[in-house]
mmCIF file with all atom_site columns, C-alpha atoms and ligand atoms in Angstrom:
data_model
loop_
_atom_site.group_PDB
_atom_site.id
_atom_site.type_symbol
_atom_site.label_atom_id
_atom_site.label_alt_id
_atom_site.label_comp_id
_atom_site.label_asym_id
_atom_site.label_entity_id
_atom_site.label_seq_id
_atom_site.pdbx_PDB_ins_code
_atom_site.Cartn_x
_atom_site.Cartn_y
_atom_site.Cartn_z
_atom_site.occupancy
_atom_site.B_iso_or_equiv
_atom_site.pdbx_formal_charge
_atom_site.auth_seq_id
_atom_site.auth_comp_id
_atom_site.auth_asym_id
_atom_site.auth_atom_id
_atom_site.pdbx_PDB_model_num
ATOM   1   C  CA  . MET A 1 1   ? -40.772 67.185 134.982 1.00 95.00 ? 24  MET A CA  1
ATOM   2   C  CA  . GLU A 1 2   ? -38.320 68.965 132.716 1.00 98.00 ? 25  GLU A CA  1
ATOM   3   C  CA  . GLN A 1 3   ? -36.825 66.956 129.854 1.00 98.00 ? 26  GLN A CA  1
ATOM   4   C  CA  . THR A 1 4   ? -33.863 67.723 127.601 1.00 99.00 ? 27  THR A CA  1
ATOM   5   C  CA  . LEU A 1 5   ? -32.267 66.228 124.504 1.00 99.00 ? 28  LEU A CA  1
ATOM   6   C  CA  . VAL A 1 6   ? -28.640 65.149 124.837 1.00 99.00 ? 29  VAL A CA  1
ATOM   7   C  CA  . LEU A 1 7   ? -26.399 64.023 121.996 1.00 99.00 ? 30  LEU A CA  1
ATOM   8   C  CA  . VAL A 1 8   ? -22.990 62.467 122.296 1.00 99.00 ? 31  VAL A CA  1
ATOM   9   C  CA  . LYS A 1 9   ? -21.777 63.783 118.950 1.00 98.00 ? 32  LYS A CA  1
ATOM   10  C  CA  . PRO A 1 10  ? -19.543 61.815 116.528 1.00 98.00 ? 33  PRO A CA  1
ATOM   11  C  CA  . ASP A 1 11  ? -16.293 62.920 118.189 1.00 98.00 ? 34  ASP A CA  1
ATOM   12  C  CA  . GLY A 1 12  ? -17.605 61.864 121.595 1.00 98.00 ? 35  GLY A CA  1
ATOM   13  C  CA  . VAL A 1 13  ? -18.625 58.468 120.232 1.00 98.00 ? 36  VAL A CA  1
ATOM   14  C  CA  . GLN A 1 14  ? -15.322 57.958 118.410 1.00 98.00 ? 37  GLN A CA  1
ATOM   15  C  CA  . ARG A 1 15  ? -13.393 58.901 121.541 1.00 98.00 ? 38  ARG A CA  1
ATOM   16  C  CA  . GLY A 1 16  ? -15.266 56.440 123.727 1.00 98.00 ? 39  GLY A CA  1
ATOM   17  C  CA  . LEU A 1 17  ? -17.080 59.088 125.767 1.00 98.00 ? 40  LEU A CA  1
ATOM   18  C  CA  . ILE A 1 18  ? -20.627 57.690 125.628 1.00 99.00 ? 41  ILE A CA  1
ATOM   19  C  CA  . GLY A 1 19  ? -20.170 55.964 128.959 1.00 98.00 ? 42  GLY A CA  1
ATOM   20  C  CA  . GLU A 1 20  ? -18.449 58.962 130.559 1.00 98.00 ? 43  GLU A CA  1
ATOM   21  C  CA  . THR A 1 21  ? -21.323 61.223 129.491 1.00 99.00 ? 44  THR A CA  1
ATOM   22  C  CA  . ILE A 1 22  ? -23.989 58.833 130.762 1.00 98.00 ? 45  ILE A CA  1
ATOM   23  C  CA  . ARG A 1 23  ? -22.055 58.282 133.989 1.00 98.00 ? 46  ARG A CA  1
ATOM   24  C  CA  . ARG A 1 24  ? -21.921 62.001 134.726 1.00 98.00 ? 47  ARG A CA  1
ATOM   25  C  CA  . LEU A 1 25  ? -25.615 62.555 133.998 1.00 98.00 ? 48  LEU A CA  1
ATOM   26  C  CA  . GLU A 1 26  ? -26.632 59.524 136.071 1.00 98.00 ? 49  GLU A CA  1
ATOM   27  C  CA  . ARG A 1 27  ? -24.395 60.544 138.940 1.00 98.00 ? 50  ARG A CA  1
ATOM   28  C  CA  . ARG A 1 28  ? -25.892 64.043 138.805 1.00 98.00 ? 51  ARG A CA  1
ATOM   29  C  CA  . GLY A 1 29  ? -29.237 62.421 139.576 1.00 98.00 ? 52  GLY A CA  1
ATOM   30  C  CA  . LEU A 1 30  ? -30.928 62.884 136.222 1.00 98.00 ? 53  LEU A CA  1
ATOM   31  C  CA  . ARG A 1 31  ? -33.218 60.112 134.971 1.00 98.00 ? 54  ARG A CA  1
ATOM   32  C  CA  . LEU A 1 32  ? -32.731 58.519 131.544 1.00 98.00 ? 55  LEU A CA  1
ATOM   33  C  CA  . ILE A 1 33  ? -35.967 58.477 129.536 1.00 98.00 ? 56  ILE A CA  1
ATOM   34  C  CA  . ALA A 1 34  ? -34.806 57.410 126.065 1.00 98.00 ? 57  ALA A CA  1
ATOM   35  C  CA  . ALA A 1 35  ? -31.657 56.431 124.186 1.00 98.00 ? 58  ALA A CA  1
ATOM   36  C  CA  . LYS A 1 36  ? -30.889 55.654 120.562 1.00 98.00 ? 59  LYS A CA  1
ATOM   37  C  CA  . PHE A 1 37  ? -27.571 55.021 118.795 1.00 98.00 ? 60  PHE A CA  1
ATOM   38  C  CA  . GLN A 1 38  ? -27.904 56.208 115.235 1.00 98.00 ? 61  GLN A CA  1
ATOM   39  C  CA  . ILE A 1 39  ? -26.455 57.668 112.060 1.00 97.00 ? 62  ILE A CA  1
ATOM   40  C  CA  . VAL A 1 40  ? -27.732 61.202 111.467 1.00 98.00 ? 63  VAL A CA  1
ATOM   41  C  CA  . ASP A 1 41  ? -28.858 61.850 107.899 1.00 98.00 ? 64  ASP A CA  1
ATOM   42  C  CA  . ARG A 1 42  ? -28.565 65.317 106.368 1.00 98.00 ? 65  ARG A CA  1
ATOM   43  C  CA  . GLU A 1 43  ? -32.297 65.968 106.676 1.00 98.00 ? 66  GLU A CA  1
ATOM   44  C  CA  . LEU A 1 44  ? -32.287 65.402 110.436 1.00 98.00 ? 67  LEU A CA  1
ATOM   45  C  CA  . ALA A 1 45  ? -29.029 67.342 110.843 1.00 98.00 ? 68  ALA A CA  1
ATOM   46  C  CA  . GLU A 1 46  ? -30.418 70.323 108.930 1.00 98.00 ? 69  GLU A CA  1
ATOM   47  C  CA  . LYS A 1 47  ? -33.614 70.336 110.986 1.00 98.00 ? 70  LYS A CA  1
ATOM   48  C  CA  . HIS A 1 48  ? -31.699 69.986 114.261 1.00 98.00 ? 71  HIS A CA  1
ATOM   49  C  CA  . TYR A 1 49  ? -29.324 72.841 113.426 1.00 98.00 ? 72  TYR A CA  1
ATOM   50  C  CA  . ALA A 1 50  ? -31.810 74.976 111.411 1.00 98.00 ? 73  ALA A CA  1
ATOM   51  C  CA  . ILE A 1 51  ? -31.180 77.943 113.709 1.00 97.00 ? 74  ILE A CA  1
ATOM   52  C  CA  . HIS A 1 52  ? -27.534 78.044 112.590 1.00 98.00 ? 75  HIS A CA  1
ATOM   53  C  CA  . LYS A 1 53  ? -28.245 77.997 108.839 1.00 98.00 ? 76  LYS A CA  1
ATOM   54  C  CA  . GLY A 1 54  ? -26.274 80.729 107.079 1.00 98.00 ? 77  GLY A CA  1
ATOM   55  C  CA  . LYS A 1 55  ? -23.583 80.992 109.753 1.00 98.00 ? 78  LYS A CA  1
ATOM   56  C  CA  . PRO A 1 56  ? -19.965 80.504 108.626 1.00 98.00 ? 79  PRO A CA  1
ATOM   57  C  CA  . PHE A 1 57  ? -19.594 77.246 110.553 1.00 98.00 ? 80  PHE A CA  1
ATOM   58  C  CA  . TYR A 1 58  ? -22.923 75.740 109.363 1.00 98.00 ? 81  TYR A CA  1
ATOM   59  C  CA  . ASP A 1 59  ? -21.665 73.514 106.523 1.00 98.00 ? 82  ASP A CA  1
ATOM   60  C  CA  . GLY A 1 60  ? -18.840 72.164 108.691 1.00 98.00 ? 83  GLY A CA  1
ATOM   61  C  CA  . LEU A 1 61  ? -21.316 71.556 111.510 1.00 98.00 ? 84  LEU A CA  1
ATOM   62  C  CA  . ILE A 1 62  ? -23.618 69.502 109.256 1.00 98.00 ? 85  ILE A CA  1
ATOM   63  C  CA  . ASP A 1 63  ? -20.618 67.510 107.922 1.00 98.00 ? 86  ASP A CA  1
ATOM   64  C  CA  . TYR A 1 64  ? -19.441 66.917 111.506 1.00 98.00 ? 87  TYR A CA  1
ATOM   65  C  CA  . ILE A 1 65  ? -22.765 65.725 112.926 1.00 98.00 ? 88  ILE A CA  1
ATOM   66  C  CA  . THR A 1 66  ? -23.439 63.409 109.952 1.00 98.00 ? 89  THR A CA  1
ATOM   67  C  CA  . SER A 1 67  ? -19.885 61.982 109.811 1.00 97.00 ? 90  SER A CA  1
ATOM   68  C  CA  . ALA A 1 68  ? -20.334 59.026 112.197 1.00 97.00 ? 91  ALA A CA  1
ATOM   69  C  CA  . PRO A 1 69  ? -22.928 57.653 114.646 1.00 98.00 ? 92  PRO A CA  1
ATOM   70  C  CA  . VAL A 1 70  ? -24.250 59.677 117.567 1.00 98.00 ? 93  VAL A CA  1
ATOM   71  C  CA  . MET A 1 71  ? -25.861 58.632 120.841 1.00 99.00 ? 94  MET A CA  1
ATOM   72  C  CA  . ALA A 1 72  ? -29.151 60.484 121.249 1.00 99.00 ? 95  ALA A CA  1
ATOM   73  C  CA  . MET A 1 73  ? -30.821 60.552 124.652 1.00 99.00 ? 96  MET A CA  1
ATOM   74  C  CA  . VAL A 1 74  ? -33.547 62.239 126.644 1.00 99.00 ? 97  VAL A CA  1
ATOM   75  C  CA  . TRP A 1 75  ? -32.839 62.995 130.303 1.00 99.00 ? 98  TRP A CA  1
ATOM   76  C  CA  . GLU A 1 76  ? -35.331 64.205 132.875 1.00 98.00 ? 99  GLU A CA  1
ATOM   77  C  CA  . GLY A 1 77  ? -35.226 65.973 136.217 1.00 98.00 ? 100 GLY A CA  1
ATOM   78  C  CA  . PRO A 1 78  ? -36.026 69.236 137.975 1.00 98.00 ? 101 PRO A CA  1
ATOM   79  C  CA  . GLY A 1 79  ? -34.169 71.971 136.111 1.00 98.00 ? 102 GLY A CA  1
ATOM   80  C  CA  . ALA A 1 80  ? -32.770 69.317 133.748 1.00 98.00 ? 103 ALA A CA  1
ATOM   81  C  CA  . ILE A 1 81  ? -32.082 71.751 130.892 1.00 98.00 ? 104 ILE A CA  1
ATOM   82  C  CA  . ALA A 1 82  ? -29.801 74.011 132.937 1.00 98.00 ? 105 ALA A CA  1
ATOM   83  C  CA  . ALA A 1 83  ? -28.264 71.111 134.856 1.00 98.00 ? 106 ALA A CA  1
ATOM   84  C  CA  . VAL A 1 84  ? -27.266 69.263 131.694 1.00 99.00 ? 107 VAL A CA  1
ATOM   85  C  CA  . ARG A 1 85  ? -25.832 72.368 130.026 1.00 98.00 ? 108 ARG A CA  1
ATOM   86  C  CA  . GLN A 1 86  ? -23.795 72.956 133.168 1.00 98.00 ? 109 GLN A CA  1
ATOM   87  C  CA  . THR A 1 87  ? -22.498 69.379 133.101 1.00 98.00 ? 110 THR A CA  1
ATOM   88  C  CA  . MET A 1 88  ? -21.550 69.837 129.409 1.00 98.00 ? 111 MET A CA  1
ATOM   89  C  CA  . GLY A 1 89  ? -19.899 73.250 129.910 1.00 98.00 ? 112 GLY A CA  1
ATOM   90  C  CA  . ALA A 1 90  ? -19.767 76.298 127.635 1.00 98.00 ? 113 ALA A CA  1
ATOM   91  C  CA  . THR A 1 91  ? -19.890 75.811 123.858 1.00 98.00 ? 114 THR A CA  1
ATOM   92  C  CA  . ARG A 1 92  ? -16.234 76.863 123.505 1.00 98.00 ? 115 ARG A CA  1
ATOM   93  C  CA  . PRO A 1 93  ? -14.232 74.303 125.501 1.00 98.00 ? 116 PRO A CA  1
ATOM   94  C  CA  . THR A 1 94  ? -11.597 76.844 126.540 1.00 98.00 ? 117 THR A CA  1
ATOM   95  C  CA  . GLU A 1 95  ? -14.395 78.818 128.225 1.00 98.00 ? 118 GLU A CA  1
ATOM   96  C  CA  . ALA A 1 96  ? -16.086 75.791 129.836 1.00 98.00 ? 119 ALA A CA  1
ATOM   97  C  CA  . GLN A 1 97  ? -16.002 75.491 133.617 1.00 98.00 ? 120 GLN A CA  1
ATOM   98  C  CA  . THR A 1 98  ? -13.409 73.220 135.145 1.00 98.00 ? 121 THR A CA  1
ATOM   99  C  CA  . GLY A 1 99  ? -14.913 69.800 135.711 1.00 98.00 ? 122 GLY A CA  1
ATOM   100 C  CA  . SER A 1 100 ? -17.397 70.056 132.849 1.00 98.00 ? 123 SER A CA  1
ATOM   101 C  CA  . ILE A 1 101 ? -17.228 67.525 130.003 1.00 98.00 ? 124 ILE A CA  1
ATOM   102 C  CA  . ARG A 1 102 ? -16.143 70.093 127.422 1.00 98.00 ? 125 ARG A CA  1
ATOM   103 C  CA  . HIS A 1 103 ? -13.461 71.404 129.769 1.00 98.00 ? 126 HIS A CA  1
ATOM   104 C  CA  . ASP A 1 104 ? -12.191 67.986 130.703 1.00 98.00 ? 127 ASP A CA  1
ATOM   105 C  CA  . PHE A 1 105 ? -12.177 66.350 127.263 1.00 98.00 ? 128 PHE A CA  1
ATOM   106 C  CA  . ALA A 1 106 ? -12.250 68.980 124.495 1.00 98.00 ? 129 ALA A CA  1
ATOM   107 C  CA  . LEU A 1 107 ? -10.227 71.830 123.015 1.00 98.00 ? 130 LEU A CA  1
ATOM   108 C  CA  . GLU A 1 108 ? -12.086 73.130 119.975 1.00 98.00 ? 131 GLU A CA  1
ATOM   109 C  CA  . ILE A 1 109 ? -15.579 74.569 119.518 1.00 98.00 ? 132 ILE A CA  1
ATOM   110 C  CA  . GLY A 1 110 ? -16.076 72.476 116.370 1.00 98.00 ? 133 GLY A CA  1
ATOM   111 C  CA  . ARG A 1 111 ? -15.245 69.276 118.274 1.00 98.00 ? 134 ARG A CA  1
ATOM   112 C  CA  . ASN A 1 112 ? -17.046 69.891 121.562 1.00 98.00 ? 135 ASN A CA  1
ATOM   113 C  CA  . LEU A 1 113 ? -18.397 66.376 122.040 1.00 98.00 ? 136 LEU A CA  1
ATOM   114 C  CA  . THR A 1 114 ? -21.986 66.875 123.128 1.00 98.00 ? 137 THR A CA  1
ATOM   115 C  CA  . HIS A 1 115 ? -25.243 68.683 122.481 1.00 98.00 ? 138 HIS A CA  1
ATOM   116 C  CA  . ALA A 1 116 ? -27.857 69.695 125.041 1.00 98.00 ? 139 ALA A CA  1
ATOM   117 C  CA  . SER A 1 117 ? -31.105 71.616 124.504 1.00 98.00 ? 140 SER A CA  1
ATOM   118 C  CA  . ASP A 1 118 ? -30.834 75.264 125.512 1.00 98.00 ? 141 ASP A CA  1
ATOM   119 C  CA  . GLY A 1 119 ? -34.384 76.063 126.649 1.00 98.00 ? 142 GLY A CA  1
ATOM   120 C  CA  . GLN A 1 120 ? -37.847 74.634 127.249 1.00 98.00 ? 143 GLN A CA  1
ATOM   121 C  CA  . GLU A 1 121 ? -39.191 75.348 123.763 1.00 98.00 ? 144 GLU A CA  1
ATOM   122 C  CA  . THR A 1 122 ? -36.047 74.005 122.030 1.00 98.00 ? 145 THR A CA  1
ATOM   123 C  CA  . ALA A 1 123 ? -36.093 70.916 124.246 1.00 98.00 ? 146 ALA A CA  1
ATOM   124 C  CA  . LYS A 1 124 ? -39.680 70.137 123.247 1.00 98.00 ? 147 LYS A CA  1
ATOM   125 C  CA  . VAL A 1 125 ? -39.001 70.621 119.526 1.00 98.00 ? 148 VAL A CA  1
ATOM   126 C  CA  . GLU A 1 126 ? -35.731 68.643 119.638 1.00 98.00 ? 149 GLU A CA  1
ATOM   127 C  CA  . ILE A 1 127 ? -37.191 65.701 121.583 1.00 98.00 ? 150 ILE A CA  1
ATOM   128 C  CA  . GLU A 1 128 ? -40.046 65.482 119.038 1.00 98.00 ? 151 GLU A CA  1
ATOM   129 C  CA  . LEU A 1 129 ? -37.528 65.635 116.205 1.00 98.00 ? 152 LEU A CA  1
ATOM   130 C  CA  . TRP A 1 130 ? -35.322 62.808 117.506 1.00 98.00 ? 153 TRP A CA  1
ATOM   131 C  CA  . PHE A 1 131 ? -37.806 60.523 119.269 1.00 98.00 ? 154 PHE A CA  1
ATOM   132 C  CA  . GLN A 1 132 ? -41.284 59.164 118.811 1.00 98.00 ? 155 GLN A CA  1
ATOM   133 C  CA  . GLU A 1 133 ? -43.677 59.426 121.742 1.00 98.00 ? 156 GLU A CA  1
ATOM   134 C  CA  . ARG A 1 134 ? -43.598 55.644 122.313 1.00 98.00 ? 157 ARG A CA  1
ATOM   135 C  CA  . GLU A 1 135 ? -39.799 55.697 122.633 1.00 98.00 ? 158 GLU A CA  1
ATOM   136 C  CA  . LEU A 1 136 ? -39.972 57.901 125.733 1.00 98.00 ? 159 LEU A CA  1
ATOM   137 C  CA  . ILE A 1 137 ? -40.043 55.651 128.794 1.00 98.00 ? 160 ILE A CA  1
ATOM   138 C  CA  . GLN A 1 138 ? -42.047 57.000 131.708 1.00 97.00 ? 161 GLN A CA  1
ATOM   139 C  CA  . TRP A 1 139 ? -40.738 55.341 134.851 1.00 97.00 ? 162 TRP A CA  1
ATOM   140 C  CA  . SER A 1 140 ? -39.792 56.058 138.442 1.00 96.00 ? 163 SER A CA  1
ATOM   141 C  CA  . ARG A 1 141 ? -36.640 55.025 140.259 1.00 96.00 ? 164 ARG A CA  1
ATOM   142 C  CA  . ASP A 1 142 ? -36.525 53.785 143.798 1.00 96.00 ? 165 ASP A CA  1
ATOM   143 C  CA  . THR A 1 143 ? -33.960 56.524 144.503 1.00 97.00 ? 166 THR A CA  1
ATOM   144 C  CA  . ASP A 1 144 ? -36.093 59.366 143.118 1.00 97.00 ? 167 ASP A CA  1
ATOM   145 C  CA  . ARG A 1 145 ? -37.228 60.557 146.553 1.00 97.00 ? 168 ARG A CA  1
ATOM   146 C  CA  . TRP A 1 146 ? -33.613 60.868 147.647 1.00 97.00 ? 169 TRP A CA  1
ATOM   147 C  CA  . ILE A 1 147 ? -32.718 63.038 144.633 1.00 98.00 ? 170 ILE A CA  1
ATOM   148 C  CA  . PHE A 1 148 ? -35.918 64.947 143.778 1.00 97.00 ? 171 PHE A CA  1
ATOM   149 C  CA  . GLU A 1 149 ? -37.394 67.116 146.515 1.00 96.00 ? 172 GLU A CA  1
ATOM   150 C  CA  . ASN A 1 150 ? -40.870 66.649 145.053 1.00 93.00 ? 173 ASN A CA  1
ATOM   151 C  CA  . VAL A 1 151 ? -41.386 63.248 143.453 1.00 88.00 ? 174 VAL A CA  1
HETATM 152 P  P1  . IDP B 2 .   ? -24.290 74.596 121.953 1.00 74.37 ? 227 IDP B P1  1
HETATM 153 O  O1  . IDP B 2 .   ? -23.979 73.245 121.329 1.00 74.37 ? 227 IDP B O1  1
HETATM 154 O  O2  . IDP B 2 .   ? -23.451 74.828 123.185 1.00 74.37 ? 227 IDP B O2  1
HETATM 155 O  O3  . IDP B 2 .   ? -25.760 74.819 122.197 1.00 74.37 ? 227 IDP B O3  1
HETATM 156 P  P2  . IDP B 2 .   ? -24.539 76.427 119.685 1.00 74.37 ? 227 IDP B P2  1
HETATM 157 O  O4  . IDP B 2 .   ? -24.159 77.873 119.718 1.00 74.37 ? 227 IDP B O4  1
HETATM 158 O  O5  . IDP B 2 .   ? -25.981 76.088 119.640 1.00 74.37 ? 227 IDP B O5  1
HETATM 159 O  O6  . IDP B 2 .   ? -23.799 75.709 120.913 1.00 74.37 ? 227 IDP B O6  1
HETATM 160 O  O7  . IDP B 2 .   ? -23.797 75.798 118.427 1.00 74.37 ? 227 IDP B O7  1
HETATM 161 C  C1  . IDP B 2 .   ? -24.107 74.480 118.011 1.00 74.37 ? 227 IDP B C1  1
HETATM 162 C  C2  . IDP B 2 .   ? -22.833 73.765 117.705 1.00 74.37 ? 227 IDP B C2  1
HETATM 163 O  O8  . IDP B 2 .   ? -22.240 74.349 116.553 1.00 74.37 ? 227 IDP B O8  1
HETATM 164 C  C3  . IDP B 2 .   ? -21.741 73.838 118.783 1.00 74.37 ? 227 IDP B C3  1
HETATM 165 O  O9  . IDP B 2 .   ? -21.904 72.884 119.805 1.00 74.37 ? 227 IDP B O9  1
HETATM 166 C  C4  . IDP B 2 .   ? -20.504 73.579 117.967 1.00 74.37 ? 227 IDP B C4  1
HETATM 167 O  O10 . IDP B 2 .   ? -20.338 72.179 117.710 1.00 74.37 ? 227 IDP B O10 1
HETATM 168 C  C5  . IDP B 2 .   ? -20.832 74.272 116.653 1.00 74.37 ? 227 IDP B C5  1
HETATM 169 N  N1  . IDP B 2 .   ? -20.296 75.634 116.609 1.00 74.37 ? 227 IDP B N1  1
HETATM 170 C  C6  . IDP B 2 .   ? -20.811 76.736 117.174 1.00 74.37 ? 227 IDP B C6  1
HETATM 171 N  N2  . IDP B 2 .   ? -20.047 77.823 116.937 1.00 74.37 ? 227 IDP B N2  1
HETATM 172 C  C7  . IDP B 2 .   ? -19.019 77.371 116.179 1.00 74.37 ? 227 IDP B C7  1
HETATM 173 C  C8  . IDP B 2 .   ? -17.871 78.017 115.578 1.00 74.37 ? 227 IDP B C8  1
HETATM 174 O  O11 . IDP B 2 .   ? -17.659 79.210 115.711 1.00 74.37 ? 227 IDP B O11 1
HETATM 175 N  N3  . IDP B 2 .   ? -17.046 77.202 114.860 1.00 74.37 ? 227 IDP B N3  1
HETATM 176 C  C9  . IDP B 2 .   ? -17.253 75.868 114.679 1.00 74.37 ? 227 IDP B C9  1
HETATM 177 N  N4  . IDP B 2 .   ? -18.305 75.239 115.234 1.00 74.37 ? 227 IDP B N4  1
HETATM 178 C  C10 . IDP B 2 .   ? -19.181 75.964 115.960 1.00 74.37 ? 227 IDP B C10 1
HETATM 179 MG MG1 . MG  B 3 .   ? -27.311 75.069 120.850 1.00 74.37 ? 228 MG  B MG1 1
#
C-alpha cells in the first residue's frame, strides 16, 4: 500500500498543530505507520531539501526546518501521497483549497506548517531518510475493511 512522509514543521509544532494534523489524517482514513518527534540537524535538512539547493529561499528553508523540533510521520493508504497533499493544501497557503490545513491555519509560503512527499519515488527516498526499517510498524486496523476497498 502507498506510504508517504509527513512532517509537522517547526511552526506547526510551535503552534500546537501536531494533534490537528494527526486528527485530520486519521479521520481521512489513513493509517499511521511511524512517528518520531525530533530536532532536525543541518545534514538531514540539507538531504531532505536537496532538490531546492540553489533556490533563493533555500537558506531560509534550512534555517526554518532546523529551528525547533518537528513531528515526522509515515502514513499509509490507497493513494496516500495524493490524499495527504490534498489534506495539506497547496504550497502557498493563499492558493490552498478551503478546508485544507494550509488554508485553515497558514498565510505565508515560508511558514506553511507541514511537509508531504510529492510522488512515489520521493516518498520512498524520504521515508528511508527519516526512518529505519524497524521503525515502520506493519499492522492492520479492525476498521480497515470499512475504509479500504481492498484490504
Ligand atoms: P511542498 O512543501 O508543498 O512540497 P516545495 O515546492 O517542495 O513545496 O517547497 C518546499 C518548502 O519550501 C515549502 O513547503 C515551503 O516551506 C518552502 N518554500 C517553497 N517556496 C518558497 C518560497 O518561495 N519562499 C519561501 N519558502 C518557500
Ligand atoms: Mg516538496
